[in-house]
Coordinates of C-alpha atoms and ligand atoms in Angstrom, one line a residue:
M1 CA -55.6 47.3 8.2
R2 CA -52.5 44.9 8.9
K3 CA -52.7 41.6 7.2
E4 CA -50.3 38.8 5.8
I5 CA -49.9 37.2 2.6
L6 CA -51.7 34.0 2.4
F7 CA -51.6 33.1 -1.4
S8 CA -49.3 34.9 -4.1
R9 CA -50.5 35.5 -7.6
E10 CA -48.7 32.5 -8.9
M11 CA -50.3 30.3 -6.4
I12 CA -53.8 31.6 -7.0
A13 CA -53.1 31.7 -11.0
K14 CA -51.8 27.7 -10.7
R15 CA -54.8 26.6 -8.6
V16 CA -57.5 28.5 -10.8
Q17 CA -56.1 26.9 -14.1
E18 CA -56.1 23.4 -12.4
V19 CA -60.0 23.6 -11.1
A20 CA -60.8 25.5 -14.6
R21 CA -59.2 22.4 -16.4
R22 CA -61.5 20.0 -14.0
I23 CA -64.5 22.0 -14.9
S24 CA -63.7 22.2 -18.8
A25 CA -63.4 18.2 -18.6
D26 CA -66.6 17.9 -16.8
Y27 CA -68.6 20.1 -19.0
T28 CA -67.2 19.3 -22.6
G29 CA -69.9 19.2 -25.2
R30 CA -72.6 20.9 -22.9
E31 CA -73.9 24.7 -22.7
L32 CA -72.6 26.0 -19.3
I33 CA -74.1 28.9 -17.8
V34 CA -71.7 30.3 -15.1
I35 CA -73.5 32.7 -12.4
G36 CA -71.1 34.6 -10.5
I37 CA -72.2 36.0 -6.9
L38 CA -71.5 39.4 -6.7
K39 CA -69.4 41.1 -5.5
G40 CA -67.0 38.9 -4.0
S41 CA -66.4 36.3 -7.0
F42 CA -65.9 39.0 -9.6
I43 CA -62.1 38.7 -10.2
F44 CA -62.2 34.9 -9.4
M45 CA -64.8 34.1 -12.0
A46 CA -62.9 36.5 -14.7
D47 CA -60.1 34.3 -14.3
L48 CA -61.7 31.0 -14.1
I49 CA -63.6 31.4 -17.4
R50 CA -60.7 32.7 -19.1
A51 CA -58.8 29.3 -18.1
M52 CA -61.7 27.2 -19.4
N53 CA -61.3 25.7 -22.6
I54 CA -65.1 25.4 -23.3
P55 CA -67.8 28.2 -23.9
C56 CA -70.0 29.7 -21.2
R57 CA -72.5 32.3 -20.8
V58 CA -72.4 34.6 -17.8
D59 CA -74.8 36.2 -15.4
F60 CA -74.5 37.6 -12.1
A61 CA -76.7 37.6 -8.6
R62 CA -75.9 39.3 -5.4
A63 CA -76.3 37.9 -2.1
A64 CA -76.0 39.9 1.2
S65 CA -75.4 37.8 4.3
Y66 CA -72.5 40.1 5.9
G67 CA -73.0 43.3 7.0
A68 CA -70.3 45.9 7.4
G69 CA -68.2 43.5 9.8
Q70 CA -66.7 40.2 9.8
E71 CA -69.5 38.2 11.1
S72 CA -72.4 36.5 9.1
A73 CA -76.0 38.3 9.7
G74 CA -76.9 34.6 9.4
R75 CA -79.7 35.5 7.1
V76 CA -79.7 36.0 3.2
I77 CA -81.0 38.6 1.5
M78 CA -81.0 38.2 -2.6
T79 CA -80.4 41.6 -3.6
K80 CA -80.1 41.1 -7.5
D81 CA -81.6 38.5 -9.5
I82 CA -80.1 36.6 -12.7
E83 CA -81.5 37.9 -16.0
T84 CA -81.1 34.7 -17.8
S85 CA -83.5 31.6 -17.9
I86 CA -81.9 28.5 -16.4
K87 CA -84.8 26.2 -16.8
G88 CA -83.2 22.9 -18.2
K89 CA -79.9 24.3 -18.3
D90 CA -76.5 23.3 -17.1
I91 CA -75.6 25.9 -13.9
L92 CA -72.3 26.5 -12.5
V93 CA -72.4 28.7 -9.4
V94 CA -68.9 30.9 -8.7
E95 CA -68.9 32.1 -5.3
D96 CA -65.9 33.6 -3.3
I97 CA -66.1 31.6 0.2
V98 CA -68.0 28.9 1.8
D99 CA -68.1 29.9 5.5
T100 CA -71.0 29.1 7.6
G101 CA -72.7 27.6 4.5
T102 CA -75.9 29.8 4.9
T103 CA -75.4 31.7 1.7
L104 CA -74.8 29.0 -0.7
S105 CA -77.2 26.7 0.8
Y106 CA -80.0 29.1 0.7
L107 CA -78.9 30.5 -3.0
V108 CA -78.9 26.9 -4.3
E109 CA -82.1 26.2 -3.1
W110 CA -83.3 29.7 -4.4
L111 CA -81.8 28.5 -8.0
K112 CA -83.1 25.1 -8.0
E113 CA -86.6 26.3 -7.8
R114 CA -86.0 27.6 -11.5
S115 CA -85.5 23.6 -12.5
P116 CA -81.9 23.7 -14.1
Q117 CA -81.1 20.4 -15.6
S118 CA -77.8 20.6 -13.4
L119 CA -76.4 22.8 -10.7
K120 CA -73.0 22.8 -9.2
V121 CA -70.8 25.1 -7.3
C122 CA -67.3 26.5 -7.7
A123 CA -65.9 28.2 -4.6
F124 CA -62.4 29.8 -4.6
L125 CA -62.2 29.3 -0.8
D126 CA -63.5 26.9 1.9
K127 CA -63.6 27.5 5.4
R128 CA -64.7 23.9 6.3
K129 CA -64.3 24.2 10.2
R130 CA -66.8 27.3 10.5
R131 CA -69.6 25.4 8.8
K132 CA -73.0 26.0 10.6
V133 CA -75.3 24.5 7.6
A134 CA -74.0 21.4 5.8
F135 CA -73.0 22.3 2.6
E136 CA -70.2 20.9 0.0
A137 CA -69.1 22.8 -3.1
D138 CA -68.2 20.8 -6.0
Y139 CA -65.1 22.6 -6.9
V140 CA -62.7 24.4 -4.6
C141 CA -59.5 26.3 -5.0
F142 CA -58.1 26.6 -1.6
T143 CA -59.4 25.1 1.9
I144 CA -58.5 27.5 4.8
E145 CA -58.9 27.1 8.6
D146 CA -60.1 30.3 10.4
G147 CA -59.2 34.1 9.7
F148 CA -60.6 36.9 7.8
V149 CA -59.5 37.1 4.2
V150 CA -59.0 39.8 1.7
G151 CA -57.8 40.7 -1.6
Y152 CA -58.6 39.1 -5.0
G153 CA -62.1 40.6 -5.0
L154 CA -62.8 40.2 -1.5
D155 CA -63.2 43.0 0.9
F156 CA -63.4 44.4 4.3
N157 CA -65.6 47.3 4.5
E158 CA -65.1 47.4 0.8
Q159 CA -61.5 47.7 1.1
A160 CA -58.7 45.3 -0.5
R161 CA -60.9 43.9 -3.2
F162 CA -58.2 45.1 -6.0
L163 CA -55.3 43.3 -4.3
P164 CA -53.9 40.6 -6.7
E165 CA -53.0 38.3 -3.7
V166 CA -55.1 37.1 -1.0
Y167 CA -54.0 38.2 2.6
V168 CA -55.4 37.1 5.9
L169 CA -55.9 39.8 8.6
E170 CA -54.3 40.2 11.7
K171 CA -56.4 39.8 14.8
Q172 CA -56.8 43.5 16.5
Ligands
LIG1 P1 -71.4 32.0 4.9 O1 -72.9 32.3 4.3 O2 -71.2 30.8 4.1 O3 -71.2 32.1 6.1 O4 -70.7 33.4 4.4 C1 -70.5 33.5 2.9 C2 -70.1 35.0 2.5 O5 -69.5 35.6 3.7 C3 -69.0 34.8 1.6 O6 -69.5 34.8 0.0 C4 -68.3 36.0 1.6 O7 -69.1 37.2 1.2 C5 -68.4 36.4 3.3 N1 -67.2 36.1 4.0 C6 -66.9 34.8 4.8 N2 -65.3 34.8 5.1 C7 -65.0 35.9 4.4 C8 -63.6 36.5 4.6 O8 -62.7 35.6 5.4 N3 -63.5 37.6 4.1 C9 -64.2 38.1 3.2 N4 -63.9 39.0 2.6 N5 -65.6 37.7 3.2 C10 -65.9 36.4 3.7

């Protein structure tokens, strides 16, 4: 796996702090439930909630849209449901990447059927130019062009999640 560094630990930590500060300001005095989308968001979510200065509860869902390669399967299957009732609650969905937009637009509708009071999305990375389905995240740490990225929770065939930096894979 040949790869080049894209974001260092320092760049990530600084940007996550900034976004966490904005979220904290937006939700001051409210009861926030943060829903992480497995598996890619787990490291980002852990850093994000620790950088926020408001309390929150956490839960997780799992959406499978990518197979074992780099291309989206174009359809979404929820393979793990949340275990918390979100009716009437303020919800922040934390996702690793918005790419074609397929996963998040499906997921948001899926959660909205349960009538939360509000629902916003925070994504670590936004690949705006690859959208096939219109979708805007409310909070984004970094916007990137094309390229397949790994590290900081993001994998390629289950490899490289543990890396503290973000790398872009070199085209073969
Ligand atoms: P979308 O449904 O927006 O096309 O795809 C979203 C999902 O595809 C992300 O949550 C992520 O799991 C996966 N994905 C998209 N681009 C990348 C990438 O560059 N690297 C990795 N590791 N996963 C990606």
